[in-house]
Coordinates of C-alpha atoms in Angstrom, one line a residue:
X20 CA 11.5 -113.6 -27.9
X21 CA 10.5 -117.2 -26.8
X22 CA 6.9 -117.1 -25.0
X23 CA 6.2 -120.5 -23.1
X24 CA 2.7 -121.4 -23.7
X25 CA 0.5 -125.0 -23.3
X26 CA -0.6 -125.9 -26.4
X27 CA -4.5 -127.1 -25.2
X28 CA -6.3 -125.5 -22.4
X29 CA -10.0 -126.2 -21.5
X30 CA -11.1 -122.7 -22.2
X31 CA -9.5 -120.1 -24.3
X32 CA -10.4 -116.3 -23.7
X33 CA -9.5 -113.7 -26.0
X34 CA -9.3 -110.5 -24.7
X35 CA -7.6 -109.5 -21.1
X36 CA -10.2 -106.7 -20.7
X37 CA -13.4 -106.0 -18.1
X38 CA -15.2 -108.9 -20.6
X39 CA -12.6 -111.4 -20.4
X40 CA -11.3 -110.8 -17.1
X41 CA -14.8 -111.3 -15.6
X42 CA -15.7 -115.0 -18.3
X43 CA -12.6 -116.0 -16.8
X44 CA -13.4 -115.5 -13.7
X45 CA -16.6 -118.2 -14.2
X46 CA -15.2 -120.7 -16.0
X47 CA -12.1 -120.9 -13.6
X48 CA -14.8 -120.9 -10.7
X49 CA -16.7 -123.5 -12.7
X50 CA -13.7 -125.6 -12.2
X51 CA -11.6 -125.7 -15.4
X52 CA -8.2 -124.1 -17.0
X53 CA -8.2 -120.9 -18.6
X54 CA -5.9 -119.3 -20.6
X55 CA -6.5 -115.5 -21.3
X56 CA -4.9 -113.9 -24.1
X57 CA -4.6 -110.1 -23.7
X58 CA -3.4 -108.7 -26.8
X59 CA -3.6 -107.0 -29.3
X60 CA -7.2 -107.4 -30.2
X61 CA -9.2 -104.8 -28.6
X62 CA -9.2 -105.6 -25.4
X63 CA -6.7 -102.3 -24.5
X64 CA -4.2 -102.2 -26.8
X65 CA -5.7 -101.2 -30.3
X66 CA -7.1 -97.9 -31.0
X67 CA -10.6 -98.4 -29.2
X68 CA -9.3 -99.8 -26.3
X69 CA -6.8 -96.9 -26.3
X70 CA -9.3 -94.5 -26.3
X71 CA -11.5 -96.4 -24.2
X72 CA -9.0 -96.3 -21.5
X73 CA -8.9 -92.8 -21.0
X74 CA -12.7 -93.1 -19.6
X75 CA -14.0 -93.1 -16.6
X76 CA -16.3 -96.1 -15.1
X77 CA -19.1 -95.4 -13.0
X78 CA -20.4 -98.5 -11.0
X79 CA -23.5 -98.2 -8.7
X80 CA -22.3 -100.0 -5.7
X81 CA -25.4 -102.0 -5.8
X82 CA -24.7 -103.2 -9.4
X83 CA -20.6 -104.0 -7.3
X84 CA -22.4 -106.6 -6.2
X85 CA -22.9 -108.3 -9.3
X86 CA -19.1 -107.7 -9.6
X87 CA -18.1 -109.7 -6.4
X88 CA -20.0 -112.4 -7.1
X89 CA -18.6 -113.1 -10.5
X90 CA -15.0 -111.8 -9.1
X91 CA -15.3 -112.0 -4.9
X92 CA -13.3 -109.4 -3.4
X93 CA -13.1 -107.0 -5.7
X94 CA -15.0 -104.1 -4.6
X95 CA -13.5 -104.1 -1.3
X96 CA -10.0 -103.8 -3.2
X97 CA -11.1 -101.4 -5.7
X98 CA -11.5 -99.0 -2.9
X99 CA -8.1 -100.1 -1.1
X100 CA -6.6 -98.6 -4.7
X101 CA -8.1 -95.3 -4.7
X102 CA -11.5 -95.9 -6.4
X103 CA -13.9 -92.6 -5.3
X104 CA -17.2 -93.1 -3.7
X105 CA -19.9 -90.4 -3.7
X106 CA -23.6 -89.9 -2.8
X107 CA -26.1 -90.9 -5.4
X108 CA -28.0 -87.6 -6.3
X109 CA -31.3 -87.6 -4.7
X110 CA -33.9 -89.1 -7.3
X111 CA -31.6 -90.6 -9.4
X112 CA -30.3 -94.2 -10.0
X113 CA -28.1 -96.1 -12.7
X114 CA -29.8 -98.2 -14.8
X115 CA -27.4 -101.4 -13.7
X116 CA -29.1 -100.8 -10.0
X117 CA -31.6 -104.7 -9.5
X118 CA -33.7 -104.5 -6.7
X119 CA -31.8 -105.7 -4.3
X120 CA -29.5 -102.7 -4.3
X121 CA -32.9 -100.1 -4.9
X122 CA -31.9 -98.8 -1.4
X123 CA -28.0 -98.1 -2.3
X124 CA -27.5 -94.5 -2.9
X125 CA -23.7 -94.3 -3.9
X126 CA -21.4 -94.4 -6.6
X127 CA -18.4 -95.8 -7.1
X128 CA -15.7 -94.5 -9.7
X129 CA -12.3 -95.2 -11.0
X130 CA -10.1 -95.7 -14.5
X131 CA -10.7 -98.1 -16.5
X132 CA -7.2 -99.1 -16.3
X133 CA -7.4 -99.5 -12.2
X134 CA -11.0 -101.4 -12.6
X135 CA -8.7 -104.4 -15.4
X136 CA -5.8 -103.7 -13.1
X137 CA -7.9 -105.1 -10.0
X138 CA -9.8 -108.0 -11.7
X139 CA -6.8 -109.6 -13.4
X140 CA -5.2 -109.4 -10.2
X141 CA -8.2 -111.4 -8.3
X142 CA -9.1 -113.7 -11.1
X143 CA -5.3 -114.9 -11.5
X144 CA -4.8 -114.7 -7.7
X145 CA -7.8 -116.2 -6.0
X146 CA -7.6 -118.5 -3.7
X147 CA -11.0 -119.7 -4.3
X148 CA -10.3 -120.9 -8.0
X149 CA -10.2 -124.8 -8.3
X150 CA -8.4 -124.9 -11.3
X151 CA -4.9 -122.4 -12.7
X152 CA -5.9 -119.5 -14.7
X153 CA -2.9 -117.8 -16.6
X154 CA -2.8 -114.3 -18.4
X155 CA -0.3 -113.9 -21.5
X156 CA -0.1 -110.3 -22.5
X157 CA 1.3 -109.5 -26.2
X158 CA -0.7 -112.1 -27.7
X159 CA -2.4 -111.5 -31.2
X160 CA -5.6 -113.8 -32.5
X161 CA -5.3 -113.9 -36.2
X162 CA -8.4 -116.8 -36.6
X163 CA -9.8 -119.5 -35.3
X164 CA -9.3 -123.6 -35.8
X165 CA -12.3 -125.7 -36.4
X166 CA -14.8 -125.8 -39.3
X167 CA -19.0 -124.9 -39.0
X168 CA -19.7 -127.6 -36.5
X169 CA -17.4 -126.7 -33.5
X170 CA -14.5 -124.1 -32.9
X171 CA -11.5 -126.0 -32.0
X172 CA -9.3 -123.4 -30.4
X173 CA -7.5 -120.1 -32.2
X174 CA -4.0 -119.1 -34.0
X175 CA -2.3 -116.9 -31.8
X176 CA 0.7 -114.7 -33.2
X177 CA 3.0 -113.7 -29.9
X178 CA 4.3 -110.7 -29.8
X179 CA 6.4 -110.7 -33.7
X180 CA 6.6 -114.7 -33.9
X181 CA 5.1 -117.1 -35.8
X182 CA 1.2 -118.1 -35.7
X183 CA 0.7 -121.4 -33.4
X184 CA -2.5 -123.4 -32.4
X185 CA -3.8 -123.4 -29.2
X186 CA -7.0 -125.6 -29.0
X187 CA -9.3 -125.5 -26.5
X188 CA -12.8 -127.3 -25.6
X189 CA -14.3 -123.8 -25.1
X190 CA -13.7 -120.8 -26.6
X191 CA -14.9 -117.2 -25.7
X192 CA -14.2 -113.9 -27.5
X193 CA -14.3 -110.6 -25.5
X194 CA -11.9 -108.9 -27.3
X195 CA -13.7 -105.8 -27.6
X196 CA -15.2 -103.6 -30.5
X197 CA -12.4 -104.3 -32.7
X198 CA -13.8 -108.1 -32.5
X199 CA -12.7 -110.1 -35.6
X200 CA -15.3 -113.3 -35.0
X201 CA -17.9 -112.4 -37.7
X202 CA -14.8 -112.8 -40.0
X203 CA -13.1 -115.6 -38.4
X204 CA -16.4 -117.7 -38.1
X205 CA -17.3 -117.2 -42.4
X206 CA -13.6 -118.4 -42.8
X207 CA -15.0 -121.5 -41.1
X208 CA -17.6 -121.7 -43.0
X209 CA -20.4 -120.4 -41.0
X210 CA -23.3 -118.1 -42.6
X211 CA -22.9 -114.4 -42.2
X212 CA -23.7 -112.8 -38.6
X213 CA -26.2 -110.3 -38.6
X214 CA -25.7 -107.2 -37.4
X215 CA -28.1 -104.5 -35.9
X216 CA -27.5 -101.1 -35.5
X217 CA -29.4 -98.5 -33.7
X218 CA -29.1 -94.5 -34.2
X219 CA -26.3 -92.4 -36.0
X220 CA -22.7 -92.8 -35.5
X221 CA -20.9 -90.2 -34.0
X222 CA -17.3 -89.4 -32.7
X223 CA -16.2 -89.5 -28.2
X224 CA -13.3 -87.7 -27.1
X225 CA -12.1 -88.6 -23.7
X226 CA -9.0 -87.1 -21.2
X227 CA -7.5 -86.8 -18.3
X228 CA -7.1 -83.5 -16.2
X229 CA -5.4 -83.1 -12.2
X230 CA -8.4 -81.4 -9.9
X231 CA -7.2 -78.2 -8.8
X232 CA -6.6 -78.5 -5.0
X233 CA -9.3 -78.4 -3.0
X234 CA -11.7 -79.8 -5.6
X235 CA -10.9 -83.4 -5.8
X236 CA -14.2 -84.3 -3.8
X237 CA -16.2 -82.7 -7.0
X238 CA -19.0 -85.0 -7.4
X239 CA -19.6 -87.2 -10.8
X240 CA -21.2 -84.3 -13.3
X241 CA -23.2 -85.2 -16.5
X242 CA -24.7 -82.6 -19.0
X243 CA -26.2 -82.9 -22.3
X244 CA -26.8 -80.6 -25.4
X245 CA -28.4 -82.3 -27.8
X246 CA -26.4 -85.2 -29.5
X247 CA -23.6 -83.4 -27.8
X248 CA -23.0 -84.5 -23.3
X249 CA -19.9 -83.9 -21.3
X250 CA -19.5 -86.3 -18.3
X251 CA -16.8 -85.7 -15.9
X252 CA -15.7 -88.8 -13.8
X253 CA -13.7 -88.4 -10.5
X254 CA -10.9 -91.4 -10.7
X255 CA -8.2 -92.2 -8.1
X256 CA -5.0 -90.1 -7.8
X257 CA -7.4 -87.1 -7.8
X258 CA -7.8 -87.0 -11.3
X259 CA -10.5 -86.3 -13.7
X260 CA -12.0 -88.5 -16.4
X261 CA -13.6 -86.4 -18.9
X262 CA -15.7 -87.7 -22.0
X263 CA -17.5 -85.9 -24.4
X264 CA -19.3 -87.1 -27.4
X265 CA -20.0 -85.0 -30.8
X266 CA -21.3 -86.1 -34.3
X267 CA -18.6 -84.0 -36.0
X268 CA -14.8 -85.1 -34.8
X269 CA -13.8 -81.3 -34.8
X270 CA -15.2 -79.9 -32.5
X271 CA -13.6 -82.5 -29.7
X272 CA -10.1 -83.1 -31.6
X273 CA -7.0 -81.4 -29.3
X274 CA -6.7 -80.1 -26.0
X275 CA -8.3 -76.1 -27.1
X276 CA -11.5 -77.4 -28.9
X277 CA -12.0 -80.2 -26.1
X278 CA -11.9 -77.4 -23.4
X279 CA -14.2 -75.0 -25.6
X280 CA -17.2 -77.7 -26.7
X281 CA -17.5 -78.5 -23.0
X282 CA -17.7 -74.4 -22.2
X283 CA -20.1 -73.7 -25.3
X284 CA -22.6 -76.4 -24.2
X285 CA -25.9 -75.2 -22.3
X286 CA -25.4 -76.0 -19.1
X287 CA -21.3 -75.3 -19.1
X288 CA -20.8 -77.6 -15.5
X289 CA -18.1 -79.4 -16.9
X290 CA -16.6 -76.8 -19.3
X291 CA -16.1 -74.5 -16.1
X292 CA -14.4 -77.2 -13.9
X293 CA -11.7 -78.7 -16.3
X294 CA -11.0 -74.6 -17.2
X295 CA -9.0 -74.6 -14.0
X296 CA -7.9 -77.6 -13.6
X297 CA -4.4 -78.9 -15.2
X298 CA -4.3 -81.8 -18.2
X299 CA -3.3 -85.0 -17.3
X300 CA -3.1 -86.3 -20.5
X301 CA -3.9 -86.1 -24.7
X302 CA -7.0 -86.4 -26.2
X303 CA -8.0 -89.3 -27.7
X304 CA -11.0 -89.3 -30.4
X305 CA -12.6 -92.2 -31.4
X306 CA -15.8 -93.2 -33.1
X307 CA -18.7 -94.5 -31.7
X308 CA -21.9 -96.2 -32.7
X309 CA -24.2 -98.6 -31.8
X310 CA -24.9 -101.7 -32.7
X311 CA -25.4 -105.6 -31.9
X312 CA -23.7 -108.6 -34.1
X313 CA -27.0 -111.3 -33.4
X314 CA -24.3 -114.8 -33.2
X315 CA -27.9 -115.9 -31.5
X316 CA -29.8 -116.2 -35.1
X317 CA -27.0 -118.1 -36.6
X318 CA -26.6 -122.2 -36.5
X319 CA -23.1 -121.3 -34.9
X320 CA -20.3 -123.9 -33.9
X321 CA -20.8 -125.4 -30.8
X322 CA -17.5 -124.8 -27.9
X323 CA -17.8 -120.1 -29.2
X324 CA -19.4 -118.3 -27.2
X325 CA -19.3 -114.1 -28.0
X326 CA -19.4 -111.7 -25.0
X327 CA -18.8 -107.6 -24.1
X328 CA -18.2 -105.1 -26.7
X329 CA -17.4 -108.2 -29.6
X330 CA -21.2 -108.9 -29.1
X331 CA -23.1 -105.1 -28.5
X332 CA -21.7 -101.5 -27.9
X333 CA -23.7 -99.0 -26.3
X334 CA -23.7 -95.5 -25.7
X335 CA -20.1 -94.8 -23.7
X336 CA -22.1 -92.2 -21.5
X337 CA -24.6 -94.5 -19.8
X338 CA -24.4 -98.1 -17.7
X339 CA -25.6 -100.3 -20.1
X340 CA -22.5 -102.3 -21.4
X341 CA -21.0 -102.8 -18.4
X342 CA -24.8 -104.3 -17.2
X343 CA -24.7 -106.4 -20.5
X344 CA -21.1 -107.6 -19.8
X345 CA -22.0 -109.0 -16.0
X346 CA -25.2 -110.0 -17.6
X347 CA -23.2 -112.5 -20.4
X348 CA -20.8 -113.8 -17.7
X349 CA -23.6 -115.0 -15.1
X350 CA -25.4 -116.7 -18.2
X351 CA -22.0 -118.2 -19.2
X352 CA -22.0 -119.4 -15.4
X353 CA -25.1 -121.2 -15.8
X354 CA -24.8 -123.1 -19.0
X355 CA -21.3 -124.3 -18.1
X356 CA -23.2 -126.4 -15.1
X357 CA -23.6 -128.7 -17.7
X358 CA -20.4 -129.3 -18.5
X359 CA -17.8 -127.6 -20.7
X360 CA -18.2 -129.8 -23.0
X361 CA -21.7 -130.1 -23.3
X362 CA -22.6 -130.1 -26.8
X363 CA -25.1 -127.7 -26.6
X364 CA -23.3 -125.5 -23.7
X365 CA -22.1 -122.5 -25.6
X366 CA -25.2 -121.9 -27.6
X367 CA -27.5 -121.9 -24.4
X368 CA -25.3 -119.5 -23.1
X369 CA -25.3 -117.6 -26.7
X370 CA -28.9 -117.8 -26.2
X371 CA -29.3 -116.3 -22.9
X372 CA -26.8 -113.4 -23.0
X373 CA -29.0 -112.2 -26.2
X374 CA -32.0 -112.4 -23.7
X375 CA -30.6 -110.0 -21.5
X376 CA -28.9 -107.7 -24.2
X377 CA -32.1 -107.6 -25.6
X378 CA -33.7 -106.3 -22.5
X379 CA -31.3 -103.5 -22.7
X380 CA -31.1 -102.7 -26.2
X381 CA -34.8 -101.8 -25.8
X382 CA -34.4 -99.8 -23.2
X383 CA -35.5 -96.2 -24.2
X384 CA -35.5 -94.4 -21.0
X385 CA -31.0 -95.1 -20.3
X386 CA -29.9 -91.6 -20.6
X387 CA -26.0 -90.2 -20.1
X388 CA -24.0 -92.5 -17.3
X389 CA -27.0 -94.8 -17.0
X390 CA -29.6 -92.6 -15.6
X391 CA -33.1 -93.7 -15.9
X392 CA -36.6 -94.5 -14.3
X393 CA -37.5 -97.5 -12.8
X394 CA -39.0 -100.0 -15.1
X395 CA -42.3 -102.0 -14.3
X396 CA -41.8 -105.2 -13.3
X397 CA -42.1 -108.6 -16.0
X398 CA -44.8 -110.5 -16.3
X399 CA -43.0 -113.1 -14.6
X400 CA -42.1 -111.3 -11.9
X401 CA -45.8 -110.0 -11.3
X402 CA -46.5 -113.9 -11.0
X403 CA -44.1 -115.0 -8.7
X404 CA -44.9 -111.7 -6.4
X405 CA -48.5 -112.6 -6.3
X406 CA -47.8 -115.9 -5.4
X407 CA -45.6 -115.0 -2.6
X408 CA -48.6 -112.6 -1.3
X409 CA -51.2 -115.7 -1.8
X410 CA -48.9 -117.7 0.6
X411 CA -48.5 -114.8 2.7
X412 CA -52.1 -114.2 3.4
X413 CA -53.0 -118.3 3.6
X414 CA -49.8 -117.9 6.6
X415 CA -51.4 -115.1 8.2
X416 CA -55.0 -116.2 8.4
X417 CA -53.4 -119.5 10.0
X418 CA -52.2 -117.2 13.2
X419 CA -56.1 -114.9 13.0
X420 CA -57.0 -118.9 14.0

């Protein structure tokens, strides 16, 4: 099979996931080609992003704003393709909620598959783009071109061909969990990455089940036992996304032990609701665990920037990567204002989406599906408030005159 290609594009994306879908998305809107390659490198069709499919996402619709302004329009056509809304529990809030959206109090939900489904469609289709953005499915990164100075593009195997060379002035990987780059970058000669990690690995099990009828306006439900939670996820097509995560594999391998964990848990919500409802699906197991490649402490080639799950994987049960992922695209937005080719471009933005994973990361109070309490406000923040209420009085004692 004969896949028709350019040779050099201005920016290269590797992955065709919510990661690279959304880094497109800026750099097209930044004014320059893009060429995603969604592949065979975690980004949906290895064995995490299999099993990462079969998840449910929960987005605050607050936190859909972030969404439209790094991909306009597509909240709005989320919902025109069957994504659920639902009242935000009294006294609760995801942890992706900024203060603009403090008074929000819904949730939006949907596959995983609808929510890439959506944004490829809007970042290939959008009017608004100055410059073409193309998607090339069956493409596989086997390592990148350049040396320790600068990243010059990747080889890309298509589909069962030969490897080519497609260079590119900026390259960005958000392929996913199954991320090659720590390897790809010591073949160029660049120092070891290093990697922190954060708690003990464990093992999430995730399927699909039909609501029985009448029930396909059940709410989101979340419970927790320990190191073992259950989160069921209503998804378009009155279906059911249900997750569960366990430190032993057994007890959430195949459809009789998936149904059972849920019902032996404490509070046996979600056990009880999938009991009578029909499976959609398998099970699909994979392992988790946390951790955070730090491509921000090493003197790394300039035009590589590392976003998404490739960078940091957080729990699957709470809001966090998703917050990290809009997070790295908005920074990416920002350093390319000084050109794509700025030599110091991609490690600015390097810099800056560690800033705001590291925010996260140190977030102890993110519990399953984001919830959490309401954070002071930074130092920085207290500053610029307390200079808007100086000016506010110094206005308001003009009018007492």
């Amino acid at each position: 099979m004969t896949t028709t290609h350019p040779k050099h594009v201005e920016a290269l994306i590797i992955g065709g996931g919510y990661a690279g879908l959304l880094a497109a998305s800026v750099v097209a809107l930044a004014g320059y080609d893009v060429l995603v390659l969604a592949g065979r490198t975690g980004d949906g069709s290895g064995a995490a992003g299999a099993a990462a499919a079969q998840h449910g996402e929960v987005l605050h619709i607050g936190g859909m704003w972030d969404v439209n302004d790094l991909a306009y329009g597509s909240g709005a056509l989320l919902r025109r393709r069957g994504a659920r809304t639902f009242p935000l529990p009294a006294g609760a809030h995801l942890s992706r909620t900024r203060p603009r959206a403090w008074g929000t109090r819904e949730l939006l939900t949907c596959s995983r598959d609808l929510l890439t489904a959506v944004l490829r469609e809007i970042v290939v289709a959008n009017p608004a783009h100055e410059r073409s953005t193309a998607v090339l499915d069956g493409a596989h990164v086997v390592g990148l071109i350049g040396d320790e100075s600068a990243v010059l593009g990747a080889r890309v195997r298509f589909d069962d061909g030969p490897e080519e060379e497609i260079t590119a002035q900026l390259v960005v990987d958000a392929s996913g969990a199954d991320s090659c780059s720590a390897t790809w970058l010591t073949d160029l000669g660049v120092a070891a990455v290093p990697v922190t990690t954060r708690g003990t690995a464990g093992f999430m099990a995730g399927r699909r089940y039909r609501a029985p009828d009448g029930q396909s306006d059940v709410a989101l439900t979340a419970v927790a036992d320990g190191a073992h939670s259950a989160v069921l996820v209503p998804i378009e097509n009155d279906l059911w996304a249900v997750t569960q995560t366990a430190p032993d594999r057994e007890r959430i391998t195949g459809g009789e032990a998936f149904a059972a964990a849920a019902l032996a848990m404490s509070d046996p919500a979600v056990g009880r609701l999938i009991a009578d409802a029909t499976p959609a699906g398998d099970v699909f197991v994979s392992p988790t665990s946390t951790r955070w490649h730090r491509y921000e402490r090493i003197r790394g080639p300039r035009g590589f920037v590392v976003i998404g799950d490739a960078l940091a994987t957080f729990s699957p049960l709470d809001a966090r990567g998703q917050l990290a992922t809009e997070a790295a695209a908005r920074s990416l937005r920002v350093a390319l204002g000084r050109g794509i080719s700025h030599p110091t471009a991609s490690r600015r933005a390097q810099q800056a989406i560690a800033e705001e994973v590291a925010q996260l990361w140190s977030d102890p109070q993110t519990g399953p599906m984001g919830g959490s309490r309401l954070r002071p406000v930074t130092p920085s923040l207290s500053a610029r408030l307390a200079r808007v209420r100086t000016a506010a009085g110094r206005i308001l004692r003009g009018r007492d005159r």
